[in-house]
Amino acid sequence: MADGAVVTTVLDTGAGRDGLVRRLVEVPPGSQHEGAAGPGGELWFVIAGAGRLSPGAGPARPVRPDTGVWLPPGVGYRVSADGPDALRLDSVSLPAMAGAPHDAAGPRLSELGDRPVEVTGDRRFRVLFGPGNGCSAATQFVGEIPPGRAPEHSHPYDEVVLVLEGEGVLHAGTGDRQLAPGSCVHLPPGQPHCLENTGRDTLRVLGVFHPGGSPASKQQAPTA
């Protein structure tokens, strides 16, 4: 199988420094993609398709939609697309941190359906990886936002958010931004913001933030 994957950089928060880099990886049917995780490690999420993940020459493990993967720094991998459709992966590379704790040497997998539902206000989320749950450096979660708008707030961490399903509006800074499946946004630490669901269905988002912690950790924005 040839390495026929198409890798597209969606967002790079570095701006001259070491930040979070989000990429879309598409592996055509019958092809594979191999490489090694960056110096800060990588968090993956399967958006669509089915395949197998091997740690270098090790045994393969199946991956499917809603599978999360943590690749510690420098870990080699090979991922193949086995189904009739392309395997689509979200990949977020983390910044390297001197003195950061080391996780287990090989890739770790986490299935969204196996993770407990946590609730903050009227919003639900499941944490795939985070401190105390397989990845000490960052947190990866899927959140569900019902129709409506919550109060503006901010977070103490650096976050990138990818819209998986639904439509809405990001209220942040001096302007608003329309959101649809595939939209990707960066929320710097301390940035007041609000994700509003303007549709009739649930707005489903994939979030990765660094350093790791709880998605419920937030500060209410001051009112005028």
PDB file of C-alpha atoms in Angstrom:
ATOM      1  CA  MET A   1       0.000   0.000   0.000  1.00  0.00           C
ATOM      2  CA  ALA A   2       1.393   3.405  -0.956  1.00  0.00           C
ATOM      3  CA  ASP A   3       1.463   6.446   1.333  1.00  0.00           C
ATOM      4  CA  GLY A   4      -1.133   8.352  -0.658  1.00  0.00           C
ATOM      5  CA  ALA A   5      -2.447  10.436   2.244  1.00  0.00           C
ATOM      6  CA  VAL A   6      -3.275  14.100   1.802  1.00  0.00           C
ATOM      7  CA  VAL A   7      -2.293  16.202   4.835  1.00  0.00           C
ATOM      8  CA  THR A   8      -3.686  19.739   5.063  1.00  0.00           C
ATOM      9  CA  THR A   9      -2.766  22.242   7.754  1.00  0.00           C
ATOM     10  CA  VAL A  10      -6.026  23.797   8.957  1.00  0.00           C
ATOM     11  CA  LEU A  11      -4.741  26.020  11.752  1.00  0.00           C
ATOM     12  CA  ASP A  12      -1.369  26.942  13.256  1.00  0.00           C
ATOM     13  CA  THR A  13      -1.559  28.991  16.455  1.00  0.00           C
ATOM     14  CA  GLY A  14       2.210  29.447  16.672  1.00  0.00           C
ATOM     15  CA  ALA A  15       2.635  32.859  15.001  1.00  0.00           C
ATOM     16  CA  GLY A  16       6.405  32.539  15.317  1.00  0.00           C
ATOM     17  CA  ARG A  17       6.370  30.360  18.415  1.00  0.00           C
ATOM     18  CA  ASP A  18       5.622  26.723  19.237  1.00  0.00           C
ATOM     19  CA  GLY A  19       1.829  26.399  19.332  1.00  0.00           C
ATOM     20  CA  LEU A  20      -1.000  24.017  18.498  1.00  0.00           C
ATOM     21  CA  VAL A  21      -1.147  22.836  14.876  1.00  0.00           C
ATOM     22  CA  ARG A  22      -4.358  21.268  13.562  1.00  0.00           C
ATOM     23  CA  ARG A  23      -4.202  19.160  10.390  1.00  0.00           C
ATOM     24  CA  LEU A  24      -6.727  17.170   8.363  1.00  0.00           C
ATOM     25  CA  VAL A  25      -5.376  13.804   7.225  1.00  0.00           C
ATOM     26  CA  GLU A  26      -7.207  11.936   4.441  1.00  0.00           C
ATOM     27  CA  VAL A  27      -6.049   8.403   3.651  1.00  0.00           C
ATOM     28  CA  PRO A  28      -7.625   7.002   0.435  1.00  0.00           C
ATOM     29  CA  PRO A  29      -9.056   3.464   0.461  1.00  0.00           C
ATOM     30  CA  GLY A  30      -6.317   0.861   0.158  1.00  0.00           C
ATOM     31  CA  SER A  31      -3.587   3.356   1.127  1.00  0.00           C
ATOM     32  CA  GLN A  32      -1.621   4.007   4.279  1.00  0.00           C
ATOM     33  CA  HIS A  33       0.085   6.904   6.033  1.00  0.00           C
ATOM     34  CA  GLU A  34       3.111   6.552   8.255  1.00  0.00           C
ATOM     35  CA  GLY A  35       5.411   8.790  10.204  1.00  0.00           C
ATOM     36  CA  ALA A  36       6.299   9.781  13.763  1.00  0.00           C
ATOM     37  CA  ALA A  37       4.646  12.084  16.268  1.00  0.00           C
ATOM     38  CA  GLY A  38       6.177  15.502  16.794  1.00  0.00           C
ATOM     39  CA  PRO A  39       8.265  16.528  19.830  1.00  0.00           C
ATOM     40  CA  GLY A  40       5.155  17.484  21.824  1.00  0.00           C
ATOM     41  CA  GLY A  41       3.039  14.483  20.819  1.00  0.00           C
ATOM     42  CA  GLU A  42      -0.176  14.394  18.779  1.00  0.00           C
ATOM     43  CA  LEU A  43      -3.884  13.892  19.496  1.00  0.00           C
ATOM     44  CA  TRP A  44      -5.921  12.310  16.686  1.00  0.00           C
ATOM     45  CA  PHE A  45      -9.646  11.846  16.199  1.00  0.00           C
ATOM     46  CA  VAL A  46     -11.301   9.721  13.501  1.00  0.00           C
ATOM     47  CA  ILE A  47     -13.946  11.821  11.726  1.00  0.00           C
ATOM     48  CA  ALA A  48     -14.976   9.269   9.094  1.00  0.00           C
ATOM     49  CA  GLY A  49     -13.947   5.957   7.579  1.00  0.00           C
ATOM     50  CA  ALA A  50     -12.375   2.864   9.104  1.00  0.00           C
ATOM     51  CA  GLY A  51      -8.869   1.492   9.252  1.00  0.00           C
ATOM     52  CA  ARG A  52      -6.038   0.170  11.357  1.00  0.00           C
ATOM     53  CA  LEU A  53      -3.306   1.838  13.424  1.00  0.00           C
ATOM     54  CA  SER A  54       0.052   0.157  14.003  1.00  0.00           C
ATOM     55  CA  PRO A  55       2.864   1.465  16.243  1.00  0.00           C
ATOM     56  CA  GLY A  56       5.633   1.043  13.694  1.00  0.00           C
ATOM     57  CA  ALA A  57       6.014  -2.708  13.157  1.00  0.00           C
ATOM     58  CA  GLY A  58       3.723  -3.661  16.073  1.00  0.00           C
ATOM     59  CA  PRO A  59       0.255  -5.262  15.925  1.00  0.00           C
ATOM     60  CA  ALA A  60      -2.508  -3.236  14.286  1.00  0.00           C
ATOM     61  CA  ARG A  61      -5.568  -1.968  16.154  1.00  0.00           C
ATOM     62  CA  PRO A  62      -8.859  -0.986  14.501  1.00  0.00           C
ATOM     63  CA  VAL A  63      -9.921   2.661  14.371  1.00  0.00           C
ATOM     64  CA  ARG A  64     -13.350   3.990  13.406  1.00  0.00           C
ATOM     65  CA  PRO A  65     -15.393   7.197  13.723  1.00  0.00           C
ATOM     66  CA  ASP A  66     -15.201   8.673  17.238  1.00  0.00           C
ATOM     67  CA  THR A  67     -11.915   6.912  18.058  1.00  0.00           C
ATOM     68  CA  GLY A  68      -9.394   9.149  19.790  1.00  0.00           C
ATOM     69  CA  VAL A  69      -5.646   8.448  19.592  1.00  0.00           C
ATOM     70  CA  TRP A  70      -2.789   9.793  21.721  1.00  0.00           C
ATOM     71  CA  LEU A  71       0.663   9.543  20.148  1.00  0.00           C
ATOM     72  CA  PRO A  72       3.366  10.446  22.697  1.00  0.00           C
ATOM     73  CA  PRO A  73       6.377  12.448  21.437  1.00  0.00           C
ATOM     74  CA  GLY A  74       8.424  10.687  18.767  1.00  0.00           C
ATOM     75  CA  VAL A  75       6.248   7.557  18.572  1.00  0.00           C
ATOM     76  CA  GLY A  76       6.201   5.958  15.123  1.00  0.00           C
ATOM     77  CA  TYR A  77       2.901   5.000  13.527  1.00  0.00           C
ATOM     78  CA  ARG A  78       1.313   3.523  10.428  1.00  0.00           C
ATOM     79  CA  VAL A  79      -2.382   4.006   9.698  1.00  0.00           C
ATOM     80  CA  SER A  80      -4.231   2.334   6.832  1.00  0.00           C
ATOM     81  CA  ALA A  81      -7.677   2.830   5.317  1.00  0.00           C
ATOM     82  CA  ASP A  82      -9.467  -0.500   5.046  1.00  0.00           C
ATOM     83  CA  GLY A  83     -13.024   0.447   4.159  1.00  0.00           C
ATOM     84  CA  PRO A  84     -14.625   1.573   0.897  1.00  0.00           C
ATOM     85  CA  ASP A  85     -14.270   5.233   1.863  1.00  0.00           C
ATOM     86  CA  ALA A  86     -11.337   7.445   2.793  1.00  0.00           C
ATOM     87  CA  LEU A  87     -10.157   7.512   6.382  1.00  0.00           C
ATOM     88  CA  ARG A  88     -10.445  11.127   7.614  1.00  0.00           C
ATOM     89  CA  LEU A  89      -8.491  12.086  10.709  1.00  0.00           C
ATOM     90  CA  ASP A  90      -8.175  15.253  12.748  1.00  0.00           C
ATOM     91  CA  SER A  91      -4.606  15.637  14.020  1.00  0.00           C
ATOM     92  CA  VAL A  92      -3.467  18.213  16.586  1.00  0.00           C
ATOM     93  CA  SER A  93       0.271  18.526  17.256  1.00  0.00           C
ATOM     94  CA  LEU A  94       1.159  19.836  20.702  1.00  0.00           C
ATOM     95  CA  PRO A  95       3.997  22.231  21.532  1.00  0.00           C
ATOM     96  CA  ALA A  96       7.107  20.636  23.000  1.00  0.00           C
ATOM     97  CA  MET A  97       7.543  21.439  26.685  1.00  0.00           C
ATOM     98  CA  ALA A  98      10.843  21.023  28.539  1.00  0.00           C
ATOM     99  CA  GLY A  99      10.437  18.930  31.654  1.00  0.00           C
ATOM    100  CA  ALA A 100       6.945  17.726  30.695  1.00  0.00           C
ATOM    101  CA  PRO A 101       6.011  14.317  32.181  1.00  0.00           C
ATOM    102  CA  HIS A 102       6.309  11.338  29.844  1.00  0.00           C
ATOM    103  CA  ASP A 103       3.358   9.106  29.063  1.00  0.00           C
ATOM    104  CA  ALA A 104       3.330   5.445  28.030  1.00  0.00           C
ATOM    105  CA  ALA A 105       5.663   4.725  25.121  1.00  0.00           C
ATOM    106  CA  GLY A 106       3.119   3.476  22.578  1.00  0.00           C
ATOM    107  CA  PRO A 107      -0.063   4.886  21.035  1.00  0.00           C
ATOM    108  CA  ARG A 108      -3.171   4.875  23.201  1.00  0.00           C
ATOM    109  CA  LEU A 109      -6.740   4.600  21.875  1.00  0.00           C
ATOM    110  CA  SER A 110      -9.947   5.856  23.467  1.00  0.00           C
ATOM    111  CA  GLU A 111     -13.483   5.223  22.202  1.00  0.00           C
ATOM    112  CA  LEU A 112     -15.921   8.094  22.687  1.00  0.00           C
ATOM    113  CA  GLY A 113     -18.825   5.770  23.506  1.00  0.00           C
ATOM    114  CA  ASP A 114     -16.845   4.297  26.409  1.00  0.00           C
ATOM    115  CA  ARG A 115     -16.215   7.659  28.071  1.00  0.00           C
ATOM    116  CA  PRO A 116     -18.570   9.009  30.762  1.00  0.00           C
ATOM    117  CA  VAL A 117     -20.826  11.974  30.005  1.00  0.00           C
ATOM    118  CA  GLU A 118     -19.997  15.103  32.012  1.00  0.00           C
ATOM    119  CA  VAL A 119     -22.319  18.090  32.294  1.00  0.00           C
ATOM    120  CA  THR A 120     -21.679  21.793  32.728  1.00  0.00           C
ATOM    121  CA  GLY A 121     -24.823  23.943  32.583  1.00  0.00           C
ATOM    122  CA  ASP A 122     -26.900  22.697  29.648  1.00  0.00           C
ATOM    123  CA  ARG A 123     -23.851  21.402  27.777  1.00  0.00           C
ATOM    124  CA  ARG A 124     -22.531  17.848  27.707  1.00  0.00           C
ATOM    125  CA  PHE A 125     -19.050  16.603  26.964  1.00  0.00           C
ATOM    126  CA  ARG A 126     -16.945  13.451  26.987  1.00  0.00           C
ATOM    127  CA  VAL A 127     -13.191  13.575  27.617  1.00  0.00           C
ATOM    128  CA  LEU A 128     -11.206  11.172  25.429  1.00  0.00           C
ATOM    129  CA  PHE A 129      -7.775  12.069  26.807  1.00  0.00           C
ATOM    130  CA  GLY A 130      -6.421  14.326  29.516  1.00  0.00           C
ATOM    131  CA  PRO A 131      -4.339  14.416  32.712  1.00  0.00           C
ATOM    132  CA  GLY A 132      -5.042  11.225  34.630  1.00  0.00           C
ATOM    133  CA  ASN A 133      -6.618   9.743  31.494  1.00  0.00           C
ATOM    134  CA  GLY A 134      -3.777   8.735  29.219  1.00  0.00           C
ATOM    135  CA  CYS A 135      -2.350  12.156  28.252  1.00  0.00           C
ATOM    136  CA  SER A 136      -0.681  14.429  30.789  1.00  0.00           C
ATOM    137  CA  ALA A 137       0.088  17.226  28.319  1.00  0.00           C
ATOM    138  CA  ALA A 138      -3.331  18.210  26.923  1.00  0.00           C
ATOM    139  CA  THR A 139      -7.054  17.402  26.860  1.00  0.00           C
ATOM    140  CA  GLN A 140      -9.161  16.144  23.945  1.00  0.00           C
ATOM    141  CA  PHE A 141     -12.959  16.163  24.255  1.00  0.00           C
ATOM    142  CA  VAL A 142     -16.192  16.141  22.267  1.00  0.00           C
ATOM    143  CA  GLY A 143     -18.844  18.617  23.385  1.00  0.00           C
ATOM    144  CA  GLU A 144     -22.556  18.870  22.631  1.00  0.00           C
ATOM    145  CA  ILE A 145     -24.192  22.307  22.625  1.00  0.00           C
ATOM    146  CA  PRO A 146     -28.015  22.534  22.466  1.00  0.00           C
ATOM    147  CA  PRO A 147     -29.782  25.335  20.573  1.00  0.00           C
ATOM    148  CA  GLY A 148     -29.257  28.672  22.284  1.00  0.00           C
ATOM    149  CA  ARG A 149     -26.527  30.879  23.638  1.00  0.00           C
ATOM    150  CA  ALA A 150     -24.626  30.664  26.931  1.00  0.00           C
ATOM    151  CA  PRO A 151     -23.014  33.626  28.755  1.00  0.00           C
ATOM    152  CA  GLU A 152     -19.624  34.777  27.547  1.00  0.00           C
ATOM    153  CA  HIS A 153     -16.699  33.205  29.370  1.00  0.00           C
ATOM    154  CA  SER A 154     -12.974  32.523  29.000  1.00  0.00           C
ATOM    155  CA  HIS A 155     -10.589  29.653  29.697  1.00  0.00           C
ATOM    156  CA  PRO A 156      -7.107  29.567  31.258  1.00  0.00           C
ATOM    157  CA  TYR A 157      -5.783  27.324  28.483  1.00  0.00           C
ATOM    158  CA  ASP A 158      -5.014  27.531  24.746  1.00  0.00           C
ATOM    159  CA  GLU A 159      -7.756  25.794  22.722  1.00  0.00           C
ATOM    160  CA  VAL A 160      -8.568  24.798  19.157  1.00  0.00           C
ATOM    161  CA  VAL A 161     -12.147  23.777  18.301  1.00  0.00           C
ATOM    162  CA  LEU A 162     -13.394  21.887  15.235  1.00  0.00           C
ATOM    163  CA  VAL A 163     -17.100  21.771  14.375  1.00  0.00           C
ATOM    164  CA  LEU A 164     -18.176  18.185  13.672  1.00  0.00           C
ATOM    165  CA  GLU A 165     -21.929  18.663  13.265  1.00  0.00           C
ATOM    166  CA  GLY A 166     -24.473  21.493  13.370  1.00  0.00           C
ATOM    167  CA  GLU A 167     -24.305  25.217  12.774  1.00  0.00           C
ATOM    168  CA  GLY A 168     -23.807  28.252  14.934  1.00  0.00           C
ATOM    169  CA  VAL A 169     -21.930  31.475  15.584  1.00  0.00           C
ATOM    170  CA  LEU A 170     -18.734  32.163  17.480  1.00  0.00           C
ATOM    171  CA  HIS A 171     -18.987  35.398  19.440  1.00  0.00           C
ATOM    172  CA  ALA A 172     -15.453  36.522  20.306  1.00  0.00           C
ATOM    173  CA  GLY A 173     -13.412  39.688  20.208  1.00  0.00           C
ATOM    174  CA  THR A 174     -14.799  42.423  17.998  1.00  0.00           C
ATOM    175  CA  GLY A 175     -16.813  40.273  15.588  1.00  0.00           C
ATOM    176  CA  ASP A 176     -18.887  37.158  15.034  1.00  0.00           C
ATOM    177  CA  ARG A 177     -18.027  34.154  12.869  1.00  0.00           C
ATOM    178  CA  GLN A 178     -20.455  31.730  11.270  1.00  0.00           C
ATOM    179  CA  LEU A 179     -19.789  28.063  12.073  1.00  0.00           C
ATOM    180  CA  ALA A 180     -20.548  24.927  10.032  1.00  0.00           C
ATOM    181  CA  PRO A 181     -19.100  21.401   9.877  1.00  0.00           C
ATOM    182  CA  GLY A 182     -15.370  21.721   9.229  1.00  0.00           C
ATOM    183  CA  SER A 183     -15.057  25.193  10.779  1.00  0.00           C
ATOM    184  CA  CYS A 184     -11.988  25.496  12.999  1.00  0.00           C
ATOM    185  CA  VAL A 185     -11.360  28.258  15.543  1.00  0.00           C
ATOM    186  CA  HIS A 186      -8.586  29.203  17.955  1.00  0.00           C
ATOM    187  CA  LEU A 187      -9.442  30.460  21.447  1.00  0.00           C
ATOM    188  CA  PRO A 188      -6.349  31.931  23.149  1.00  0.00           C
ATOM    189  CA  PRO A 189      -6.100  31.878  26.959  1.00  0.00           C
ATOM    190  CA  GLY A 190      -8.301  34.538  28.528  1.00  0.00           C
ATOM    191  CA  GLN A 191     -10.233  35.318  25.308  1.00  0.00           C
ATOM    192  CA  PRO A 192     -13.894  36.044  26.182  1.00  0.00           C
ATOM    193  CA  HIS A 193     -16.119  34.062  23.835  1.00  0.00           C
ATOM    194  CA  CYS A 194     -19.354  32.179  23.368  1.00  0.00           C
ATOM    195  CA  LEU A 195     -20.368  29.397  20.973  1.00  0.00           C
ATOM    196  CA  GLU A 196     -24.011  29.877  20.052  1.00  0.00           C
ATOM    197  CA  ASN A 197     -26.029  27.090  18.463  1.00  0.00           C
ATOM    198  CA  THR A 198     -28.283  28.816  15.929  1.00  0.00           C
ATOM    199  CA  GLY A 199     -29.734  25.609  14.449  1.00  0.00           C
ATOM    200  CA  ARG A 200     -32.381  23.137  15.543  1.00  0.00           C
ATOM    201  CA  ASP A 201     -30.012  20.234  16.129  1.00  0.00           C
ATOM    202  CA  THR A 202     -27.128  19.720  18.528  1.00  0.00           C
ATOM    203  CA  LEU A 203     -23.889  21.564  17.736  1.00  0.00           C
ATOM    204  CA  ARG A 204     -21.152  18.939  18.137  1.00  0.00           C
ATOM    205  CA  VAL A 205     -17.569  20.107  18.536  1.00  0.00           C
ATOM    206  CA  LEU A 206     -14.145  18.540  18.989  1.00  0.00           C
ATOM    207  CA  GLY A 207     -11.867  20.463  21.309  1.00  0.00           C
ATOM    208  CA  VAL A 208      -8.176  20.144  22.155  1.00  0.00           C
ATOM    209  CA  PHE A 209      -6.597  22.396  24.741  1.00  0.00           C
ATOM    210  CA  HIS A 210      -3.163  22.816  26.261  1.00  0.00           C
ATOM    211  CA  PRO A 211      -2.118  22.517  29.004  1.00  0.00           C
ATOM    212  CA  GLY A 212      -4.607  19.821  29.984  1.00  0.00           C
ATOM    213  CA  GLY A 213      -7.416  20.148  32.489  1.00  0.00           C
ATOM    214  CA  SER A 214     -11.207  20.106  32.605  1.00  0.00           C
ATOM    215  CA  PRO A 215     -13.409  21.523  29.803  1.00  0.00           C
ATOM    216  CA  ALA A 216     -15.645  22.838  32.576  1.00  0.00           C
ATOM    217  CA  SER A 217     -12.849  25.115  33.840  1.00  0.00           C
ATOM    218  CA  LYS A 218     -13.913  28.616  32.827  1.00  0.00           C
ATOM    219  CA  GLN A 219     -14.245  32.169  34.023  1.00  0.00           C
ATOM    220  CA  GLN A 220     -17.378  34.224  33.527  1.00  0.00           C
ATOM    221  CA  ALA A 221     -16.732  37.291  31.413  1.00  0.00           C
ATOM    222  CA  PRO A 222     -17.422  40.542  33.315  1.00  0.00           C
ATOM    223  CA  THR A 223     -20.628  42.368  32.455  1.00  0.00           C
ATOM    224  CA  ALA A 224     -20.618  46.017  31.482  1.00  0.00           C
TER     225      ALA A 224
END
